[in-house]
Short mmCIF file of C-alpha atoms and ligand atoms in Angstrom, two decimals:
data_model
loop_
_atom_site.label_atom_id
_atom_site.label_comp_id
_atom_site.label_asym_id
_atom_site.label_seq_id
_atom_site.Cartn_x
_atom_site.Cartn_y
_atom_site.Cartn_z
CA UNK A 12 146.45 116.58 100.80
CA UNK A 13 149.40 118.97 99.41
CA UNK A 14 149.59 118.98 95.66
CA UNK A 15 153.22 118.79 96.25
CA UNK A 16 152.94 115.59 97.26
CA UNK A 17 151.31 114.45 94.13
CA UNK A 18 154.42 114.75 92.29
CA UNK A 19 156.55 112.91 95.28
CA UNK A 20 153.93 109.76 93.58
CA UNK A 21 153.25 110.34 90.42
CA UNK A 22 155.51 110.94 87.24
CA UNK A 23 153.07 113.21 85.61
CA UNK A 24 150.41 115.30 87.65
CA UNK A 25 146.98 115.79 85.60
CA UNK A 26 145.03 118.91 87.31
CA UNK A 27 142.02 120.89 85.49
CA UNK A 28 141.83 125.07 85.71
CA UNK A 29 138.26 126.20 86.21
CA UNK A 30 136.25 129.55 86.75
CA UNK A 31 133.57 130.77 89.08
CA UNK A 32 130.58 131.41 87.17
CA UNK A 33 129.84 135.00 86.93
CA UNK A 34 128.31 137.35 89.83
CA UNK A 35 124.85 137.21 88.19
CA UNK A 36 124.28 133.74 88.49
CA UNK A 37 124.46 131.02 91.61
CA UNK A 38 127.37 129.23 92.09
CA UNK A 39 124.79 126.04 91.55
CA UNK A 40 125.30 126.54 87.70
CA UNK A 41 128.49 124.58 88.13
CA UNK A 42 127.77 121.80 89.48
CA UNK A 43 126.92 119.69 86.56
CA UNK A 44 130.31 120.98 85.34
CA UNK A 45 131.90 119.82 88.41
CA UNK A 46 130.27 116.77 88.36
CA UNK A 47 131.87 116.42 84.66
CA UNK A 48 134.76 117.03 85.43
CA UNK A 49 134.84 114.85 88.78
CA UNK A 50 134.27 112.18 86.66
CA UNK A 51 137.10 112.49 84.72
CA UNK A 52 139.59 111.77 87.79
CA UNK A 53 142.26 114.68 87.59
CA UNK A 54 144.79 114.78 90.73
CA UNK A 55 143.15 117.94 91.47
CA UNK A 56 141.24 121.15 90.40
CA UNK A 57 142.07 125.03 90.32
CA UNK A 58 139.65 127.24 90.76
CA UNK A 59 140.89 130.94 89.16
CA UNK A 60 140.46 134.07 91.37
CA UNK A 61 138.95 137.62 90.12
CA UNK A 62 140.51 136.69 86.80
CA UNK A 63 138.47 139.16 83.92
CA UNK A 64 138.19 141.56 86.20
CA UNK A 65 135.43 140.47 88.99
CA UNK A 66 136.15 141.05 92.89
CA UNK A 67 134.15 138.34 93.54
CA UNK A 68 136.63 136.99 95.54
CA UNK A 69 134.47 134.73 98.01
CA UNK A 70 133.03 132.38 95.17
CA UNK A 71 136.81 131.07 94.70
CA UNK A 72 136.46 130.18 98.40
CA UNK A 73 132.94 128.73 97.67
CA UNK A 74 133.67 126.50 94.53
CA UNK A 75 137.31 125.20 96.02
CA UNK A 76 135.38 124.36 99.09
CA UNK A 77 132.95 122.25 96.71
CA UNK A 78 135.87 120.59 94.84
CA UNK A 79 136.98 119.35 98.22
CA UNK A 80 134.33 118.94 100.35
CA UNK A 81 131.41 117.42 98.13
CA UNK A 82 133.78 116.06 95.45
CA UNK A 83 136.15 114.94 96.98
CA UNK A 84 138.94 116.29 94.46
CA UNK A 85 141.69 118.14 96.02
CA UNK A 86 141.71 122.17 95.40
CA UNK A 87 143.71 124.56 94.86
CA UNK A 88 142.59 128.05 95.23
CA UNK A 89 144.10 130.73 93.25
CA UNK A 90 144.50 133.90 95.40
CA UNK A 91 145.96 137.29 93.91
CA UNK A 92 148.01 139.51 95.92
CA UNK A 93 147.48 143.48 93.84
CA UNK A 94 145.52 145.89 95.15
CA UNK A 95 145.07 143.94 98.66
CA UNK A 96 145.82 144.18 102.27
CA UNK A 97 147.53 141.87 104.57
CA UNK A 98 144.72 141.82 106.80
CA UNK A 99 142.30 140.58 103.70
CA UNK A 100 144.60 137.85 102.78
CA UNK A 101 144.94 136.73 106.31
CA UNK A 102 140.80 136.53 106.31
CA UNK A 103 140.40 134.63 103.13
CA UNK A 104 143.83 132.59 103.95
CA UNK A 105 141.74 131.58 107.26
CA UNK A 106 138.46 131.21 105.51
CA UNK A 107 140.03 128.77 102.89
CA UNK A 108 141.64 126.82 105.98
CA UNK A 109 138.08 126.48 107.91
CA UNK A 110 136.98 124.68 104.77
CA UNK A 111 139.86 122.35 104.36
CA UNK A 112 141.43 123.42 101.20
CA UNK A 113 145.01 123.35 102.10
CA UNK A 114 146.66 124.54 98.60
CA UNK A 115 147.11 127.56 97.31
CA UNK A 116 148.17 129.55 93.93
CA UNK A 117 149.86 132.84 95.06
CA UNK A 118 149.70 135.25 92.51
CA UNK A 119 150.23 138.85 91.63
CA UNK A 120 147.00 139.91 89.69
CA UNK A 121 147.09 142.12 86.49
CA UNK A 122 148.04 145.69 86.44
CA UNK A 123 148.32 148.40 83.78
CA UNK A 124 148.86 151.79 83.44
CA UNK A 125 145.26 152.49 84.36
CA UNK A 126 145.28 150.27 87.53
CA UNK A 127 147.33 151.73 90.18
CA UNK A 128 148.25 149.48 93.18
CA UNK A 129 146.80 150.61 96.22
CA UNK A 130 147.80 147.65 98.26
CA UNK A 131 150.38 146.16 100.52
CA UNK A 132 151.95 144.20 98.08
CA UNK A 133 154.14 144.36 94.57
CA UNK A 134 155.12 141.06 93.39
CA UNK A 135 153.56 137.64 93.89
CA UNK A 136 157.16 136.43 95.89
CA UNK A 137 155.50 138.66 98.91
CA UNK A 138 152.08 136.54 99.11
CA UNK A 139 154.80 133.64 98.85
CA UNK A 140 156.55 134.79 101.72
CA UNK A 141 153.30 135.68 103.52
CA UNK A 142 151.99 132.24 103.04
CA UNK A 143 155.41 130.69 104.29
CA UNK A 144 155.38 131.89 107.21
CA UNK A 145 151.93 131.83 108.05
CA UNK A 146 152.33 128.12 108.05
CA UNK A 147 149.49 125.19 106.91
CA UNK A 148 149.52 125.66 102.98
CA UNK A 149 151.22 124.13 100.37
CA UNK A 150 152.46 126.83 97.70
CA UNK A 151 151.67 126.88 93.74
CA UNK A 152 153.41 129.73 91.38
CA UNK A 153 152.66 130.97 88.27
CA UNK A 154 155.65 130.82 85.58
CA UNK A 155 155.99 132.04 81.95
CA UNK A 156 158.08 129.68 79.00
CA UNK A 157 157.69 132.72 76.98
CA UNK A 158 158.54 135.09 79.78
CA UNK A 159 155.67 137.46 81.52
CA UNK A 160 154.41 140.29 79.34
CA UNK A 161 155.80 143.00 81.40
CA UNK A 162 159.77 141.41 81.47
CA UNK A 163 162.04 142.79 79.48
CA UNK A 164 163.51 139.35 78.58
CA UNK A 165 163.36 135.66 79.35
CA UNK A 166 166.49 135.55 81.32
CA UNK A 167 165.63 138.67 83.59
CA UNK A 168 161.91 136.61 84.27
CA UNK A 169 163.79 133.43 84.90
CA UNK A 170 165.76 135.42 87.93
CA UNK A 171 162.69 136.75 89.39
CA UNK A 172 161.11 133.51 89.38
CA UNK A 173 164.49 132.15 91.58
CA UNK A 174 163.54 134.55 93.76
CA UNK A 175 159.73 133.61 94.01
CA UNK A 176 160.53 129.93 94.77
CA UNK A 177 163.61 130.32 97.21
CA UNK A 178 160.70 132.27 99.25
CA UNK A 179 158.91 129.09 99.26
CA UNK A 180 157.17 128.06 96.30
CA UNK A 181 156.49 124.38 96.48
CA UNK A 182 155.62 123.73 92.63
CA UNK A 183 154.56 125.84 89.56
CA UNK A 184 152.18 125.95 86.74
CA UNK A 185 152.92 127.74 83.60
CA UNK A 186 151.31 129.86 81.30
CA UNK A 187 149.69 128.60 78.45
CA UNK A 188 152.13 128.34 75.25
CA UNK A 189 151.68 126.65 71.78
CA UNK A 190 154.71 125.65 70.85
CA UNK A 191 156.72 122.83 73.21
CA UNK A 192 159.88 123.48 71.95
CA UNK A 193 159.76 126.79 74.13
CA UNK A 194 158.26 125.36 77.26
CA UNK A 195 161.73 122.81 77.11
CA UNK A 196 163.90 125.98 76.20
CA UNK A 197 162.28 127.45 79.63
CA UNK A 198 162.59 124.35 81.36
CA UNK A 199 166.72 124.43 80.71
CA UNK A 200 167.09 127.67 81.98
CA UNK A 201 165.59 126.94 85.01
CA UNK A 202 166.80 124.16 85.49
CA UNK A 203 170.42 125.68 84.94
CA UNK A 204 169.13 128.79 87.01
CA UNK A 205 168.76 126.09 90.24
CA UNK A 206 164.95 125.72 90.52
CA UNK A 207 163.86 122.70 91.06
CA UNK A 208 160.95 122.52 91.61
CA UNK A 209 157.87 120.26 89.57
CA UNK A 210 156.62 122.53 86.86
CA UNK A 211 153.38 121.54 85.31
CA UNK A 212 152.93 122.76 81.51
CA UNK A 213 149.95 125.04 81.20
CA UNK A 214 147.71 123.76 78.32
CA UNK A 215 144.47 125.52 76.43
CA UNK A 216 142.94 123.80 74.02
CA UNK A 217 141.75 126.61 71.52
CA UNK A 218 137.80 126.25 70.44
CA UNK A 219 136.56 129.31 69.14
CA UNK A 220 138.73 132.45 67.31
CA UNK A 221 137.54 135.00 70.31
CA UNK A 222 139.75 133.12 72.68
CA UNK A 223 143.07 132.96 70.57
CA UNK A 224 142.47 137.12 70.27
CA UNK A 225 142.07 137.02 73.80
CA UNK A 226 144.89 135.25 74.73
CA UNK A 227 147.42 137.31 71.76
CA UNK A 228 146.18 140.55 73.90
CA UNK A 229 146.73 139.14 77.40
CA UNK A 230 149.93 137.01 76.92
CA UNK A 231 151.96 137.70 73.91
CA UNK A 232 152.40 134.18 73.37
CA UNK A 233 153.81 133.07 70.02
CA UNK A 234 151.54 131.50 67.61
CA UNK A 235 153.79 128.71 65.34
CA UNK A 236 152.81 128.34 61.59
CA UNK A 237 151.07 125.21 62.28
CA UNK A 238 149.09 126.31 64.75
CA UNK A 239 147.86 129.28 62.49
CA UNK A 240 147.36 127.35 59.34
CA UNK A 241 144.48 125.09 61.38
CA UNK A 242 142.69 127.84 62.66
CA UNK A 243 142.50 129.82 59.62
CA UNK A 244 141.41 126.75 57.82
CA UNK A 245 138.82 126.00 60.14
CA UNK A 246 137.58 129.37 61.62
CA UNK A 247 134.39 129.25 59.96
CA UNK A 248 133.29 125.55 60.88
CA UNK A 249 133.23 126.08 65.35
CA UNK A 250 132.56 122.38 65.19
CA UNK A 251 135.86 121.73 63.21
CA UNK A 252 137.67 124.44 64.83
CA UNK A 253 136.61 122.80 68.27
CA UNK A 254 137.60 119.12 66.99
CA UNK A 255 141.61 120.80 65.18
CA UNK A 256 142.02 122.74 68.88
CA UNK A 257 141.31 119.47 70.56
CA UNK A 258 143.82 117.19 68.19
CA UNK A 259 146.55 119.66 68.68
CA UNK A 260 146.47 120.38 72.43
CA UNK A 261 146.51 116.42 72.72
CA UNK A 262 149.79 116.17 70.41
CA UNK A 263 151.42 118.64 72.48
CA UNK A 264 150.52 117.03 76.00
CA UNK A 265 151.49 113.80 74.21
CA UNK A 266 154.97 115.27 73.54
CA UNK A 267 154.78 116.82 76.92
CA UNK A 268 154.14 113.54 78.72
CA UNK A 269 156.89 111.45 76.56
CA UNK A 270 159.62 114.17 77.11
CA UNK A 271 159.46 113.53 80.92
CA UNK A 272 157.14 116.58 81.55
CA UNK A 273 156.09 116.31 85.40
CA UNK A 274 152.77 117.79 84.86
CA UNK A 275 150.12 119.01 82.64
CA UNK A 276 147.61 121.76 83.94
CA UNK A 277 144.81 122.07 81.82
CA UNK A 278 142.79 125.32 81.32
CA UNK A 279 139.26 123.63 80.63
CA UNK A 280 137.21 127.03 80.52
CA UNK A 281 134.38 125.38 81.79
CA UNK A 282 133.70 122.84 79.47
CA UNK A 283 133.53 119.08 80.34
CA UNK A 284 133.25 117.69 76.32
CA UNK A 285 136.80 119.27 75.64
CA UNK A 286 138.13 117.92 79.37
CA UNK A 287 136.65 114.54 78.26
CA UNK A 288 137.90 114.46 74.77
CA UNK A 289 141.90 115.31 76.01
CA UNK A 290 141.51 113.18 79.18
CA UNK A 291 140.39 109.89 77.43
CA UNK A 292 143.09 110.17 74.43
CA UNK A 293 145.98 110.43 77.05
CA UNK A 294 144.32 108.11 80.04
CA UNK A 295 146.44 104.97 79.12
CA UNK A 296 149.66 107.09 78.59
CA UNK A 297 149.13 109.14 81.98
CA UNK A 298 148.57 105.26 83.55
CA UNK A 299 151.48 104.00 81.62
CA UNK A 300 153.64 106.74 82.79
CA UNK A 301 152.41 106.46 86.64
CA UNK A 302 153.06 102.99 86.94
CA UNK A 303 156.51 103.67 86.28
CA UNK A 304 156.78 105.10 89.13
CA UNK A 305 155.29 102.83 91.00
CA UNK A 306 157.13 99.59 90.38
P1 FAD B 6 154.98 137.97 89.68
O1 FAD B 6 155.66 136.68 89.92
O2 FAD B 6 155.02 138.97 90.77
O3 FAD B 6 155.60 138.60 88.35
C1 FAD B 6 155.02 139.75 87.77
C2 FAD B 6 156.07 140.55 87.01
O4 FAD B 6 156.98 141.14 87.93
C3 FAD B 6 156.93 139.74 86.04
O5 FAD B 6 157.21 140.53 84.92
C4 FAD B 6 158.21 139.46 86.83
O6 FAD B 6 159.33 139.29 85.98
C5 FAD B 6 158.32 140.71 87.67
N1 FAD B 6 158.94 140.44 88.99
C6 FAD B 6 158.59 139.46 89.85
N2 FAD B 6 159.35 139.53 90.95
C7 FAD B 6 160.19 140.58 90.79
C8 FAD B 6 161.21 141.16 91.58
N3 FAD B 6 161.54 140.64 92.78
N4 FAD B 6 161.87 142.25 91.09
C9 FAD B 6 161.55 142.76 89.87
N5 FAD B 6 160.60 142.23 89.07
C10 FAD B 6 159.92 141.16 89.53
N6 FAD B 6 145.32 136.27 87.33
C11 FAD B 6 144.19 136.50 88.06
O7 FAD B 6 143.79 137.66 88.23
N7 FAD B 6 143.49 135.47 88.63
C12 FAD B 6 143.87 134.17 88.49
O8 FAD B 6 143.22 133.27 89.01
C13 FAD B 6 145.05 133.89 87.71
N8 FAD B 6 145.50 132.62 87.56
C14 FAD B 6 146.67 132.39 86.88
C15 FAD B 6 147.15 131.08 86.78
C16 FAD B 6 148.33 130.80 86.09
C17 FAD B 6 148.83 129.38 86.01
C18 FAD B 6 149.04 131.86 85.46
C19 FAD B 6 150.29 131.58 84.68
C20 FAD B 6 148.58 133.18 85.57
C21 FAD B 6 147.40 133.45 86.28
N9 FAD B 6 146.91 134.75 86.42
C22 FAD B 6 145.77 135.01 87.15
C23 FAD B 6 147.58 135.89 85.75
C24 FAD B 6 148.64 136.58 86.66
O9 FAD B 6 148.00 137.19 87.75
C25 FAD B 6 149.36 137.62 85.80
O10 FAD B 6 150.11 137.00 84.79
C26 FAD B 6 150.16 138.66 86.55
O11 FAD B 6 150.47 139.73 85.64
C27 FAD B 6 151.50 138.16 87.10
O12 FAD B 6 151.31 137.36 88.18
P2 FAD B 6 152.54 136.54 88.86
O13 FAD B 6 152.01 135.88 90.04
O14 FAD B 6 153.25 135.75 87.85
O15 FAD B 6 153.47 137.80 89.29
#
């Protein structure tokens, strides 16, 4: 099924982010996670692609072809466009269609000063384009409330991203972001800009202090008082930490949800207790919020 028919049903889509495990070990290490997961019912999974640095390119194939084909979840398979060929997206394109999974992220990939691009493509709009017109996939894109690292401003990100979906992005998923008041600020503007289409809100719960260094380096997002006030308080105590990260990502998606948010993406790093935790305290309102549409 085509994620972007999710949202033609549903008021609010619910999807979970996962990674493949790392090169070292089998892809079988996930499948308790999976299993997890499954269990918790989300409209579908994502599976990330060489995120971190890893060409291991083929177990993004392997584990969306699991979501799919043994759990019967649908998948979306993130697929980065830097650094590659058109003939090597056409293969894994065609590999991901011999195992049924029909949707597809099209990114860009990372690049930095060190990292020249040796490939056929710049910008994520081409593997849009490329995707288009090959026909048979339903389109995801990555957005940024904040505006991507490398824009010079909000407003000049917002134009680009006008561009990506008039080449045929079907839906988007953002970035992660802390503070909902920019997500709606983002949500205006491109709204005003003319892009309609669903935009699910990216959401990490925090559980350890390594990942909200991580994140400052790789995204630049802002960090509101609040937010820094519980993790100072509790950076010492991981259980506590864990429990604060969990309470706050469910009062934003709670805010998200009541706002009229049409989706929330969550970026579960792998771990089922924190999927289980966010799922359960928002089950009734996702149901309550469904059935609304359905009447
Ligand atoms: P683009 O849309 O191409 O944008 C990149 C930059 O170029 C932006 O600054 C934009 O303003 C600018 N730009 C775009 N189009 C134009 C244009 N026509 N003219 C001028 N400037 C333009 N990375 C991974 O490696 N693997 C993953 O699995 C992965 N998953 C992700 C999932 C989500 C939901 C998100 C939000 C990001 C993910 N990323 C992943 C990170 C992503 O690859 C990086 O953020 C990357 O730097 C940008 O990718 P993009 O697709 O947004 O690029």
């Amino acid at each position: 099924m085509y994620i972007k028919d999710f949202f033609n049903t549903k008021n609010v889509v619910f999807s979970f982010e996962i990674f493949p495990p790392k090169s070292t070990s089998s892809v079988n290490t996930i499948y308790s996670t999976l299993e997890a997961l499954g269990d918790l019912k989300p409209d579908y999974i994502s599976v990330t692609y060489g995120a971190g640095g890893s060409l291991i390119d083929n177990r993004t194939k392997e584990l969306s072809s699991l979501v799919k084909n043994k759990y019967n979840i649908e998948a979306l398979a993130h697929l980065t466009c830097i650094n590659s060929t058109k003939a090597h997206i056409e293969n894994i394109l065609n590999d991901l269609k011999e195992c049924n999974v029909e949707n597809v992220l099209a990114l860009r990939g990372d690049i930095s000063d060190q990292v020249q691009n040796i490939g056929e493509y710049n910008y994520a709009y081409e593997l849009v384009e490329h995707i288009k017109d090959r026909k048979g996939f339903c389109i995801g894109a990555a957005c940024y409330p904040e505006g991507h690292i490398q824009c010079e401003n909000l407003s000049k990100d917002i134009d680009a991203l006008k561009y990506k979906v008039d080449c045929g992005a079907d839906f988007l998923i953002s970035q992660l972001f802390f503070d909902n008041s920019l997500f709606y600020n983002f949500l205006n503007k491109a709204n005003q800009r003319g892009i309609a289409v669903p935009v699910q809100a990216g959401i990490m719960p925090i559980t350890n202090k390594k990942q909200i260094e991580k994140i400052i380096s790789l995204c630049g997002v802002e960090l509101p008082k609040k937010f820094i006030k519980i993790m100072n308080k509790y950076e010492n105590n991981p259980e506590a930490l864990r429990d604060a990260g969990i309470a706050y990502a469910i009062e934003q998606i709670v805010d998200l949800i009541s706002t009229g948010v049409r989706g929330i993406h969550l970026y579960t790093m792998n771990n089922p207790y924190v999927a289980r935790k966010i799922t359960e305290s928002i089950s009734t309102i996702l149901n309550c919020v469904n059935s609304e549409k359905s009447v």
